[in-house]
Amino acid sequence: MGYFWTILTLVVALGLSWRFLGGYMVGVFEGRIRFLSFIERPIYRLLGTSPDREQSWKRYAGSVVIFSGLSFALTYAILRLQGSLPLNPQHFGAVGPGLSWNTASSFVTNTNWQNYGGEETLSYLSQMCALTVQQFVTPAVGIGAALVIIRGFTKKSSPTVGNFWVDITRALLYVLLPIAVVAGIIFVGQGAVQTLSGPVHIHNALNGVSQTIALGPTGFMEVIKQLGTNGGGFFNANSAHPFENPTPLTNWLSIYLLLLIPVCLTYVFGKMVGSIRQGVAILTAMVILFGAWTAIATVAEHQPNPAVQQAGLLHQPTGNTVGKEVRFGVPSSALFGIASTQTSTGSANSAYDSFSPVGGGALLTGMMIGEVTPGGVGSGLYTILIYAILAVFIGGLMVGRTPEYLGKKIQATEVKLAGLGTLIMPMTVLILTGIAVSLHAGRAGPLNSGPHGFSEILYALTSQGNNNGSAFGGLTGNTTFYNVIGGIDMLIGRFGILIPAIALGGVLAAKNVVAAGAGTFRTDNPMFVGLLIGVIIIVGGLTFFPAVSLGPVVEQLSHGKFF
Amino acid sequence: MLTQLRRSAVMVIICLVLFGLAYPLLGVGLSQAFFKGQANGSITANGSNLIGQDWSQTKCPGHLPGSCVFQGRPDNLGPYSDTGKYKGDNPAGHPGDDPLVANGAAGESGATNLGPRSQELVTYTKHLNEYWHARGVNPTSDLVTTSGSGIDPDITPQDATAEIPMVARATGVSSAQLQSLITREAQGRQLGFLGSPFVNVLQLNEGLAKLEHP
């Protein structure tokens, strides 16, 4: 019953936010809401730009790449120099080059994969200046790219697609920062820590235990981690750690925050293209897939754990409790897992590696379908719009109607870019997984043996290729091999889709609008929603099915066998 | 190109100052002003209410160690088991920590990450089962499984009830009194529907100490 109310309250809260935060975001990005212009204007002056000056898609993409490149350099430098920088009460030394490369790639691509051990590796300064900064900046870049593709549909014969600097400044100041401050205070009130003093030592006279308890500026990092669909935690245990996610309320808020902006962006899309129904169609496809996956994971995690059963505990009324926190319970852990893997957040309030084969498989396949349900901040919307363009094209071909989407003719260039945007990720993930299982360095990684060990490798490369960041944590990822290929995987997974998306926006913006006629394929009705879901599942399903069948499927079918 | 480079550099610095310094420091200021206790780890006389501790080594004269207190969930590959391979250390490649140094300089938080068909998980769960049976406890699944953080401070009221026979025998406090202590300390679902009901093991044992030495 508690679970029913958890889901119902989430749906209601997200529904209200969809309408109101969505409406607010439209106002912000159209430049009508300007109450923070006293901070905005000096920033534009320092940058030497103004909201009236728009860029071509090539300049926009160039800005993204150069800005991300410099962010990468700074993040890498801070990690390498950590030992000589201030705010390091535990006196941690420099982070090694392999781990710094991986972590910098991870945070600059909004992946936030954790090969680092949180409280054991990173100083407070690194957490703040290397990680938290990127947790703000990368979702803003994602929103920028989503705005470009939206403008592709709204602009007519336009050589420009907007101004990158203005888009990210507004996303940062008006959307991310205020929500994060409010949520941060709630998190700290519930028990998340937020301090600059070092670890505390305690001694308990009742049991004779002495403990060293790591603290840090955690709570405020935690909320932007969820809101920006980042997922990189302050502590090694991520959102399972009581200082990151202390109570069931913060757990609920975490799920709400990580779904918030991706869901609201469908309203922004609908409103900006002039038909909210178009946004509703996209949102409906997202909700249906999300709901199906949540149901699968919830049922799967309520089954008893076979290994615990084998050890003699036949009666497990609460389901699979391995790797799950008591305060959240099994169903909320399953819901959190699905929300975090389908939004490209990748935070974890339980050990995904210990999920049942079907539950863990639901997490894995949620990422494989491209994280579009609802996907990461910005990246979810632009990726599903790429799918929508493919759906329109395929649907148009099937019924012999003109492939148009929102009045824009879908022609060879658009389909090529959309194809690129949907194929780069599966190709990268599958090739790198193939390499990892062929090399000794790759096979040395998994903790579990048998098909589950293969799942650990596949999960790691899928997660990084999709900029998710969650893990089957048993894999020893902090090795030269995994650090290097993981970094490559994340950079291709981010920029290999982001740049085609911006290009698509530019190409669409340059086109004129054709008036809708009797032959136009409708993109705001149930038929289109069904087609879009079909395209998403076929692209994700067919490309990954062989790989998934070697991992979770074999594991599920191996009755009575232990590895 | 040069303009882009200059703009990027300026923006990187602006973001560093705003989000790397101003934002977390504002957070520290607000948190220390309004929620000082929580912001510093919810530390009480005997530890943090949010960080689990190892109760299995508590000295209980005349009884097995740890029998005279309520115990939390096991940590990292069964440190409660006498044959636990990783007892007391944290080998590289095994995320997770030892509760004795929970979350401190000698260990990271984290889970065991053993899969649902792991032979190792079968072995460790068997050891934990034996551990509880030796203390006259018929364990629930939480009591033989590790958590996600490795420092879960809570157990469910059912888990606590399962431990009553052990605690009653070692302390002499009656089962009925222990049951009412659990009922008193148990927290329901937050706001009536969130999460699952739990008992904080530290608070439970503080309550137990008061029963023994009123």
GROMACS .gro file of N, CA, C and O in nm, chain A residues 196-235:
model
  160
  196LEU      N    1   3.259   2.148   0.634
  196LEU     CA    2   3.395   2.142   0.582
  196LEU      C    3   3.492   2.083   0.683
  196LEU      O    4   3.611   2.070   0.655
  197SER      N    5   3.442   2.047   0.801
  197SER     CA    6   3.534   1.989   0.898
  197SER      C    7   3.558   1.843   0.863
  197SER      O    8   3.473   1.777   0.804
  198GLY      N    9   3.673   1.793   0.900
  198GLY     CA   10   3.714   1.658   0.861
  198GLY      C   11   3.637   1.549   0.934
  198GLY      O   12   3.538   1.577   1.002
  199PRO      N   13   3.680   1.423   0.921
  199PRO     CA   14   3.611   1.311   0.983
  199PRO      C   15   3.604   1.325   1.136
  199PRO      O   16   3.691   1.386   1.195
  200VAL      N   17   3.499   1.269   1.195
  200VAL     CA   18   3.490   1.270   1.342
  200VAL      C   19   3.518   1.130   1.395
  200VAL      O   20   3.489   1.031   1.329
  201HIS      N   21   3.574   1.124   1.513
  201HIS     CA   22   3.602   0.996   1.576
  201HIS      C   23   3.508   0.981   1.693
  201HIS      O   24   3.492   1.073   1.773
  202ILE      N   25   3.446   0.864   1.706
  202ILE     CA   26   3.354   0.844   1.818
  202ILE      C   27   3.392   0.714   1.889
  202ILE      O   28   3.456   0.626   1.833
  203HIS      N   29   3.354   0.707   2.015
  203HIS     CA   30   3.372   0.582   2.087
  203HIS      C   31   3.241   0.551   2.158
  203HIS      O   32   3.185   0.633   2.229
  204ASN      N   33   3.190   0.430   2.134
  204ASN     CA   34   3.064   0.390   2.195
  204ASN      C   35   3.092   0.300   2.314
  204ASN      O   36   3.144   0.189   2.299
  205ALA      N   37   3.055   0.347   2.434
  205ALA     CA   38   3.082   0.270   2.555
  205ALA      C   39   2.994   0.146   2.564
  205ALA      O   40   3.028   0.050   2.632
  206LEU      N   41   2.881   0.145   2.496
  206LEU     CA   42   2.789   0.031   2.505
  206LEU      C   43   2.848  -0.095   2.443
  206LEU      O   44   2.824  -0.206   2.489
  207ASN      N   45   2.923  -0.079   2.334
  207ASN     CA   46   2.977  -0.199   2.268
  207ASN      C   47   3.128  -0.194   2.249
  207ASN      O   48   3.186  -0.285   2.190
  208GLY      N   49   3.191  -0.088   2.293
  208GLY     CA   50   3.335  -0.077   2.282
  208GLY      C   51   3.384  -0.044   2.141
  208GLY      O   52   3.502  -0.057   2.111
  209VAL      N   53   3.293  -0.002   2.053
  209VAL     CA   54   3.332   0.026   1.915
  209VAL      C   55   3.388   0.167   1.900
  209VAL      O   56   3.334   0.262   1.955
  210SER      N   57   3.500   0.178   1.829
  210SER     CA   58   3.550   0.309   1.790
  210SER      C   59   3.531   0.323   1.640
  210SER      O   60   3.555   0.228   1.565
  211GLN      N   61   3.484   0.438   1.598
  211GLN     CA   62   3.453   0.458   1.458
  211GLN      C   63   3.512   0.589   1.408
  211GLN      O   64   3.517   0.686   1.484
  212THR      N   65   3.552   0.589   1.284
  212THR     CA   66   3.586   0.715   1.219
  212THR      C   67   3.477   0.742   1.117
  212THR      O   68   3.452   0.658   1.031
  213ILE      N   69   3.411   0.855   1.129
  213ILE     CA   70   3.298   0.882   1.041
  213ILE      C   71   3.335   0.995   0.945
  213ILE      O   72   3.365   1.107   0.989
  214ALA      N   73   3.337   0.966   0.817
  214ALA     CA   74   3.372   1.066   0.716
  214ALA      C   75   3.256   1.162   0.697
  214ALA      O   76   3.140   1.121   0.690
  215LEU      N   77   3.286   1.291   0.691
  215LEU     CA   78   3.185   1.393   0.665
  215LEU      C   79   3.226   1.470   0.540
  215LEU      O   80   3.324   1.436   0.475
  216GLY      N   81   3.153   1.577   0.512
  216GLY     CA   82   3.193   1.659   0.398
  216GLY      C   83   3.078   1.741   0.345
  216GLY      O   84   2.966   1.730   0.394
  217PRO      N   85   3.104   1.825   0.245
  217PRO     CA   86   2.996   1.905   0.185
  217PRO      C   87   2.913   1.817   0.091
  217PRO      O   88   2.929   1.821  -0.030
  218THR      N   89   2.825   1.737   0.150
  218THR     CA   90   2.757   1.631   0.075
  218THR      C   91   2.617   1.669   0.028
  218THR      O   92   2.581   1.646  -0.087
  219GLY      N   93   2.537   1.725   0.120
  219GLY     CA   94   2.394   1.743   0.092
  219GLY      C   95   2.368   1.827  -0.032
  219GLY      O   96   2.284   1.791  -0.116
  220PHE      N   97   2.440   1.935  -0.049
  220PHE     CA   98   2.414   2.023  -0.162
  220PHE      C   99   2.466   1.962  -0.292
  220PHE      O  100   2.414   1.991  -0.399
  221MET      N  101   2.569   1.879  -0.282
  221MET     CA  102   2.616   1.808  -0.401
  221MET      C  103   2.514   1.702  -0.441
  221MET      O  104   2.487   1.678  -0.558
  222GLU      N  105   2.456   1.641  -0.337
  222GLU     CA  106   2.359   1.535  -0.357
  222GLU      C  107   2.240   1.581  -0.441
  222GLU      O  108   2.197   1.510  -0.532
  223VAL      N  109   2.188   1.699  -0.413
  223VAL     CA  110   2.067   1.740  -0.484
  223VAL      C  111   2.095   1.776  -0.630
  223VAL      O  112   2.015   1.744  -0.718
  224ILE      N  113   2.210   1.836  -0.657
  224ILE     CA  114   2.239   1.867  -0.797
  224ILE      C  115   2.275   1.738  -0.871
  224ILE      O  116   2.250   1.723  -0.990
  225LYS      N  117   2.329   1.642  -0.795
  225LYS     CA  118   2.354   1.510  -0.854
  225LYS      C  119   2.225   1.450  -0.908
  225LYS      O  120   2.222   1.394  -1.018
  226GLN      N  121   2.116   1.461  -0.834
  226GLN     CA  122   1.988   1.405  -0.879
  226GLN      C  123   1.922   1.495  -0.982
  226GLN      O  124   1.877   1.450  -1.086
  227LEU      N  125   1.917   1.624  -0.952
  227LEU     CA  126   1.847   1.718  -1.040
  227LEU      C  127   1.910   1.723  -1.178
  227LEU      O  128   1.841   1.734  -1.279
  228GLY      N  129   2.043   1.719  -1.183
  228GLY     CA  130   2.111   1.728  -1.312
  228GLY      C  131   2.131   1.593  -1.377
  228GLY      O  132   2.206   1.581  -1.473
  229THR      N  133   2.064   1.490  -1.329
  229THR     CA  134   2.079   1.352  -1.375
  229THR      C  135   2.227   1.314  -1.390
  229THR      O  136   2.272   1.267  -1.493
  230ASN      N  137   2.303   1.341  -1.284
  230ASN     CA  138   2.446   1.311  -1.286
  230ASN      C  139   2.476   1.177  -1.221
  230ASN      O  140   2.530   1.088  -1.284
  231GLY      N  141   2.446   1.167  -1.092
  231GLY     CA  142   2.462   1.039  -1.026
  231GLY      C  143   2.595   1.013  -0.957
  231GLY      O  144   2.609   0.914  -0.888
  232GLY      N  145   2.695   1.098  -0.976
  232GLY     CA  146   2.822   1.075  -0.908
  232GLY      C  147   2.813   1.116  -0.762
  232GLY      O  148   2.781   1.229  -0.730
  233GLY      N  149   2.839   1.024  -0.673
  233GLY     CA  150   2.815   1.051  -0.532
  233GLY      C  151   2.936   1.103  -0.458
  233GLY      O  152   3.049   1.095  -0.507
  234PHE      N  153   2.910   1.156  -0.341
  234PHE     CA  154   3.019   1.200  -0.254
  234PHE      C  155   3.087   1.079  -0.191
  234PHE      O  156   3.208   1.074  -0.178
  235PHE      N  157   3.005   0.980  -0.154
  235PHE     CA  158   3.058   0.860  -0.089
  235PHE      C  159   3.058   0.744  -0.188
  235PHE      O  160   2.985   0.744  -0.287
   0.00000   0.00000   0.00000
